[in-house]
Short mmCIF file of C-alpha atoms in Angstrom, two decimals:
data_model
loop_
_atom_site.label_atom_id
_atom_site.label_comp_id
_atom_site.label_asym_id
_atom_site.label_seq_id
_atom_site.Cartn_x
_atom_site.Cartn_y
_atom_site.Cartn_z
CA MET A 1 29.83 -18.92 -61.48
CA SER A 2 29.28 -15.25 -62.57
CA GLY A 3 26.68 -14.58 -59.99
CA PHE A 4 28.52 -16.46 -57.13
CA PHE A 5 29.53 -13.31 -55.13
CA GLU A 6 26.02 -11.86 -55.39
CA TYR A 7 24.80 -14.56 -52.93
CA ARG A 8 27.58 -13.96 -50.16
CA ASP A 9 26.95 -11.84 -47.13
CA PRO A 10 27.95 -8.20 -47.95
CA ILE A 11 31.13 -6.61 -46.27
CA PRO A 12 30.05 -4.44 -43.19
CA VAL A 13 30.21 -0.76 -43.46
CA GLU A 14 31.08 1.37 -40.36
CA ASP A 15 29.62 4.61 -41.18
CA GLY A 16 27.10 3.65 -43.73
CA ILE A 17 23.80 5.18 -44.21
CA ARG A 18 20.99 3.41 -42.41
CA ALA A 19 17.25 3.46 -43.05
CA ARG A 20 15.42 4.66 -39.95
CA THR A 21 12.63 2.27 -40.63
CA ARG A 22 13.64 -1.14 -39.05
CA ARG A 23 10.69 -3.12 -40.41
CA GLY A 24 7.59 -2.72 -42.70
CA SER A 25 7.22 -0.05 -45.32
CA ILE A 26 9.76 2.54 -45.79
CA GLY A 27 8.70 6.19 -46.42
CA ALA A 28 6.55 8.21 -44.19
CA ARG A 29 5.24 11.37 -46.10
CA TRP A 30 2.87 11.59 -49.22
CA TRP A 31 5.80 12.18 -51.64
CA SER A 32 7.93 9.55 -50.42
CA ARG A 33 5.16 6.94 -50.23
CA ARG A 34 4.39 7.90 -53.89
CA PHE A 35 7.94 7.14 -54.71
CA VAL A 36 8.11 3.79 -52.95
CA ASP A 37 4.76 2.73 -54.52
CA LEU A 38 6.42 3.39 -57.82
CA ILE A 39 9.43 1.41 -57.06
CA GLU A 40 7.49 -1.80 -55.76
CA ALA A 41 4.85 -1.73 -58.41
CA SER A 42 6.98 -3.56 -60.92
CA GLY A 43 10.17 -4.50 -59.18
CA ASP A 44 11.26 -8.09 -58.40
CA THR A 45 10.05 -8.94 -54.94
CA GLY A 46 13.20 -10.74 -53.74
CA ARG A 47 15.57 -8.11 -55.10
CA LEU A 48 13.48 -5.25 -53.36
CA GLN A 49 13.55 -7.21 -50.11
CA ARG A 50 17.36 -7.61 -50.24
CA GLY A 51 17.44 -4.02 -51.10
CA ARG A 52 15.55 -3.13 -47.99
CA ALA A 53 18.00 -5.29 -45.87
CA TYR A 54 20.96 -3.51 -47.43
CA ALA A 55 19.35 -0.21 -46.68
CA ARG A 56 18.94 -1.10 -43.09
CA LYS A 57 22.29 -2.74 -42.60
CA GLY A 58 23.74 0.50 -43.84
CA GLN A 59 25.62 -0.84 -46.86
CA VAL A 60 25.13 2.39 -48.66
CA ILE A 61 28.31 4.44 -48.26
CA ASP A 62 26.99 7.72 -49.67
CA LEU A 63 24.11 9.28 -51.61
CA LYS A 64 24.06 12.56 -53.63
CA VAL A 65 20.96 14.24 -55.09
CA ALA A 66 21.73 16.46 -58.12
CA PRO A 67 19.50 17.58 -60.81
CA TYR A 68 18.54 14.87 -63.14
CA GLU A 69 20.60 12.13 -61.19
CA VAL A 70 21.15 10.48 -57.84
CA THR A 71 24.55 8.84 -57.40
CA ALA A 72 25.48 6.44 -54.63
CA ARG A 73 28.13 3.91 -53.60
CA VAL A 74 27.03 0.54 -52.16
CA GLN A 75 29.18 -1.98 -50.45
CA GLY A 76 28.41 -5.65 -51.52
CA SER A 77 30.27 -8.90 -51.03
CA VAL A 78 33.40 -7.74 -52.97
CA ASP A 79 36.16 -5.29 -51.73
CA GLU A 80 35.35 -2.58 -54.33
CA PRO A 81 31.83 -0.78 -53.63
CA TYR A 82 29.39 -0.78 -56.53
CA GLU A 83 28.47 2.73 -58.28
CA VAL A 84 24.74 3.29 -58.49
CA ALA A 85 23.16 6.08 -60.59
CA VAL A 86 19.40 6.74 -60.79
CA GLY A 87 18.30 9.24 -63.53
CA ILE A 88 15.12 10.87 -64.41
CA ASP A 89 13.58 12.64 -67.15
CA ALA A 90 13.55 15.90 -65.28
CA LEU A 91 11.43 19.04 -66.24
CA SER A 92 12.92 21.27 -68.71
CA GLU A 93 13.82 25.00 -68.17
CA VAL A 94 10.69 26.07 -70.22
CA GLU A 95 8.31 23.71 -68.04
CA TRP A 96 10.01 24.88 -64.68
CA ARG A 97 9.26 28.53 -65.57
CA ALA A 98 5.51 27.67 -66.19
CA VAL A 99 5.36 25.83 -62.81
CA GLU A 100 7.01 28.80 -60.94
CA GLY A 101 4.66 31.12 -62.60
CA GLU A 102 1.43 29.12 -61.59
CA LEU A 103 2.81 28.59 -58.01
CA ALA A 104 3.50 32.27 -57.79
CA SER A 105 -0.08 33.12 -58.84
CA ARG A 106 -1.63 31.01 -56.02
CA ALA A 107 -1.19 32.79 -52.82
CA VAL A 108 -1.54 29.84 -50.51
CA PHE A 109 0.98 27.68 -52.53
CA ARG A 110 3.43 30.52 -52.63
CA ALA A 111 3.17 31.01 -48.84
CA ARG A 112 3.57 27.53 -47.92
CA LEU A 113 6.78 27.06 -50.22
CA LEU A 114 8.33 30.06 -48.97
CA ALA A 115 7.84 28.84 -45.52
CA GLY A 116 9.68 25.55 -46.17
CA GLU A 117 6.51 23.36 -46.62
CA MET A 118 5.61 21.14 -49.49
CA PRO A 119 1.91 21.26 -50.07
CA PRO A 120 0.31 17.94 -51.40
CA GLU A 121 -1.60 19.96 -54.12
CA ILE A 122 1.53 20.84 -55.90
CA GLU A 123 1.06 17.60 -57.82
CA ASP A 124 -2.50 19.05 -59.09
CA VAL A 125 -0.60 22.20 -60.27
CA LEU A 126 1.95 20.17 -62.10
CA ALA A 127 -1.08 17.99 -63.60
CA GLU A 128 -2.86 21.08 -64.79
CA LEU A 129 0.23 21.76 -66.83
CA GLY A 130 0.50 18.08 -68.21
CA LEU A 131 3.60 17.47 -65.91
CA SER A 132 4.49 15.15 -62.86
CA LEU A 133 7.05 15.01 -60.15
CA PHE A 134 7.62 11.29 -60.61
CA PRO A 135 7.35 8.94 -63.61
CA GLU A 136 4.13 7.22 -64.44
CA SER A 137 5.89 3.74 -63.96
CA ALA A 138 9.28 2.39 -62.70
CA ALA A 139 10.32 2.29 -66.35
CA GLY A 140 10.88 6.13 -66.25
CA LEU A 141 13.53 5.67 -63.72
CA HIS A 142 16.98 5.09 -65.50
CA LEU A 143 18.84 2.64 -63.20
CA MET A 144 22.62 1.85 -63.51
CA CYS A 145 24.75 -0.39 -61.22
CA THR A 146 28.35 -1.56 -61.84
CA CYS A 147 27.24 -5.01 -60.31
CA PRO A 148 26.88 -8.10 -62.66
CA ASP A 149 23.37 -8.51 -61.74
CA TYR A 150 20.95 -7.59 -64.59
CA GLY A 151 17.89 -7.17 -62.23
CA ASP A 152 16.10 -3.96 -62.64
CA PRO A 153 16.46 -2.73 -59.96
CA CYS A 154 19.24 -4.94 -58.58
CA LYS A 155 19.45 -5.12 -54.74
CA HIS A 156 22.09 -2.27 -54.74
CA ALA A 157 19.89 0.03 -56.71
CA ALA A 158 17.00 -0.83 -54.46
CA ALA A 159 18.79 0.06 -51.30
CA VAL A 160 19.64 3.51 -52.94
CA LEU A 161 16.08 4.02 -54.04
CA TYR A 162 14.73 3.11 -50.34
CA LEU A 163 17.31 5.54 -48.77
CA LEU A 164 16.15 8.12 -51.33
CA ALA A 165 12.73 7.85 -50.29
CA GLU A 166 13.88 8.64 -46.58
CA ALA A 167 15.92 11.55 -47.87
CA PHE A 168 12.65 12.94 -49.33
CA ASP A 169 11.05 12.56 -46.01
CA ASP A 170 13.71 14.60 -44.54
CA ASP A 171 13.85 17.34 -47.42
CA PRO A 172 10.84 17.23 -49.81
CA PHE A 173 12.70 19.86 -51.78
CA LEU A 174 15.11 17.06 -53.12
CA VAL A 175 12.34 15.76 -55.16
CA LEU A 176 12.22 19.15 -56.95
CA GLN A 177 16.09 19.20 -57.00
CA TRP A 178 16.13 15.71 -58.77
CA ASN A 179 13.49 17.27 -61.22
CA GLY A 180 15.91 20.15 -62.02
CA ARG A 181 15.26 22.92 -59.64
CA THR A 182 17.10 23.39 -56.24
CA LYS A 183 15.31 24.83 -53.39
CA GLU A 184 17.17 28.12 -53.69
CA GLN A 185 16.33 28.45 -57.35
CA LEU A 186 12.55 27.88 -56.78
CA LEU A 187 12.32 30.22 -53.69
CA THR A 188 14.28 32.88 -55.43
CA ALA A 189 11.94 32.69 -58.59
CA LEU A 190 8.79 32.79 -56.38
CA ARG A 191 10.02 35.97 -54.41
CA ARG A 192 10.91 37.46 -57.84
CA LEU A 193 7.73 36.81 -59.71
CA PRO A 194 4.77 39.04 -58.91
CA ALA A 195 1.98 37.74 -56.72
CA ALA A 196 -1.44 37.36 -58.01
CA SER A 197 -3.80 40.35 -57.58
CA PRO A 198 -7.48 40.02 -56.84
CA ASP A 199 -9.69 39.82 -59.86
CA PRO A 200 -12.69 42.05 -59.64
CA VAL A 201 -14.53 39.89 -62.23
CA ASP A 202 -15.63 36.54 -61.22
CA ALA A 203 -13.89 33.71 -62.92
CA ASP A 204 -17.19 31.90 -63.76
CA GLY A 205 -18.40 35.03 -65.81
CA ALA A 206 -21.17 36.17 -63.64
CA ASP A 207 -19.89 39.80 -63.90
CA ASP A 208 -19.54 39.81 -67.62
CA GLU A 209 -22.43 42.22 -68.22
CA PRO A 210 -22.03 45.82 -67.32
CA LEU A 211 -23.17 46.68 -63.83
CA SER A 212 -26.67 48.28 -63.61
CA PRO A 213 -28.48 49.90 -60.70
CA SER A 214 -31.24 47.21 -61.02
CA GLY A 215 -28.48 44.54 -60.67
CA PHE A 216 -26.34 46.02 -57.85
CA TRP A 217 -27.94 44.21 -55.04
CA THR A 218 -28.83 41.07 -57.21
CA ALA A 219 -27.30 38.03 -55.72
CA PRO A 220 -24.67 36.23 -57.85
CA THR A 221 -26.16 33.64 -60.28
CA GLY A 222 -22.96 31.75 -61.16
CA LEU A 223 -21.34 28.75 -59.46
CA ALA A 224 -18.82 30.87 -57.67
CA HIS A 225 -21.14 31.71 -54.65
CA LEU A 226 -21.63 27.93 -54.14
CA ARG A 227 -17.83 26.96 -54.15
CA GLU A 228 -16.33 26.13 -50.86
CA ARG A 229 -13.29 28.27 -50.00
CA PRO A 230 -10.71 26.26 -47.82
CA PRO A 231 -9.53 28.05 -45.04
CA ALA A 232 -6.01 29.52 -45.46
CA PRO A 233 -3.18 27.61 -43.48
CA PRO A 234 -2.12 29.36 -40.30
CA VAL A 235 1.02 31.74 -40.56
CA PRO A 236 3.76 30.22 -38.52
CA PRO A 237 5.68 32.62 -36.07
CA GLY A 238 8.39 34.52 -37.88
CA PHE A 239 6.93 33.77 -41.33
CA ILE A 240 7.98 37.09 -42.65
CA LEU A 241 11.58 36.50 -41.38
CA ARG A 242 11.74 33.38 -43.78
CA VAL A 243 10.01 34.86 -46.70
CA ALA A 244 11.51 38.41 -46.90
CA ALA A 245 15.22 38.67 -48.06
CA PRO A 246 17.30 39.35 -45.06
CA PRO A 247 18.65 42.87 -44.56
CA PRO A 248 22.44 43.22 -44.65
CA VAL A 249 22.51 44.11 -40.75
CA ARG A 250 24.32 41.94 -38.04
CA ILE A 251 24.07 42.36 -34.33
CA ARG A 252 27.17 41.11 -32.44
CA ARG A 253 28.10 39.04 -35.56
CA ARG A 254 24.69 37.40 -35.66
CA GLU A 255 22.17 37.99 -38.61
CA LEU A 256 19.38 40.26 -37.73
CA THR A 257 16.70 37.62 -38.67
CA ASP A 258 18.39 35.16 -35.97
CA VAL A 259 18.23 37.92 -33.34
CA LEU A 260 14.62 38.68 -33.97
CA ALA A 261 13.32 35.02 -34.29
CA PRO A 262 12.77 34.40 -30.55
CA ALA A 263 10.82 37.84 -30.38
CA TYR A 264 8.37 36.58 -32.88
CA GLU A 265 8.16 33.23 -30.98
CA ALA A 266 7.37 34.99 -27.79
CA LEU A 267 4.81 37.32 -29.40
CA ALA A 268 3.02 34.39 -30.94
CA SER A 269 2.88 32.48 -27.64
CA ALA A 270 1.77 35.60 -25.77
CA SER A 271 -1.03 36.01 -28.39
CA PHE A 272 -2.05 32.46 -28.01
CA ASP A 273 -2.17 32.72 -24.32
CA PHE A 274 -4.35 36.02 -24.54
CA ASP A 275 -6.72 34.18 -26.91
CA GLU A 276 -7.05 31.26 -24.53
CA ARG A 277 -8.03 33.56 -21.48
CA ARG A 278 -10.36 35.47 -23.74
CA ASP A 279 -12.17 32.24 -24.60
CA ASP A 280 -12.04 31.09 -20.96
CA GLY A 281 -13.56 34.28 -19.82
#
């Protein structure tokens, strides 16, 4: 009789959080799919299916992402909602300083993060430091639910995990926040740390020997000249307004950056039209 209530229909929630995905897989971006694959790799199929149904019905009342832990309340078949917590072995302060230093030293990553984008290659940066955004397996997720089901995850925790994946779709910086770094903390560190300066010596050691008159016009012999350089991502309009610290200036009670943003958009549009006319001509 201890599990009797678990098989009753859940009590409907008027303003619950509903998953946007009505059928099929949940999670659209690379980081949320990586998280869902982690969940579904070893979870009980039946409980995961019921968890998706709970997420789509709106049984999750609230969901809060904080460093190291996600908490939520899930309405089941009894009057009192169940309390769910999902913990993670997040990165330490020392590890985060190493990550921030590495990201700041790479101009493309630095620019894209400051522009509010999450480059997929960030996983490669962490891997080079022996770190990861997500645990290697679902066993690295520390799940707790006040329901009497001992499944791991139970359907209530599964509903929270699926909605957390969609929250990652909406704001990828929540992945970093769960790992111990808020978006504001990371961007502040990237602005504070010095950007990498070009190194006049080739990284492959082709220029280790002193430069001589006979070797001045000699083509490089290392592998550096064969390496493909990926094109830099396009700079979005108003990029400087988002990267630079806003000046303490207001115009008719509006931030200066808000006033200038339409002008940057108009200039970008005019430049695009000019390039098209030049190409047509």
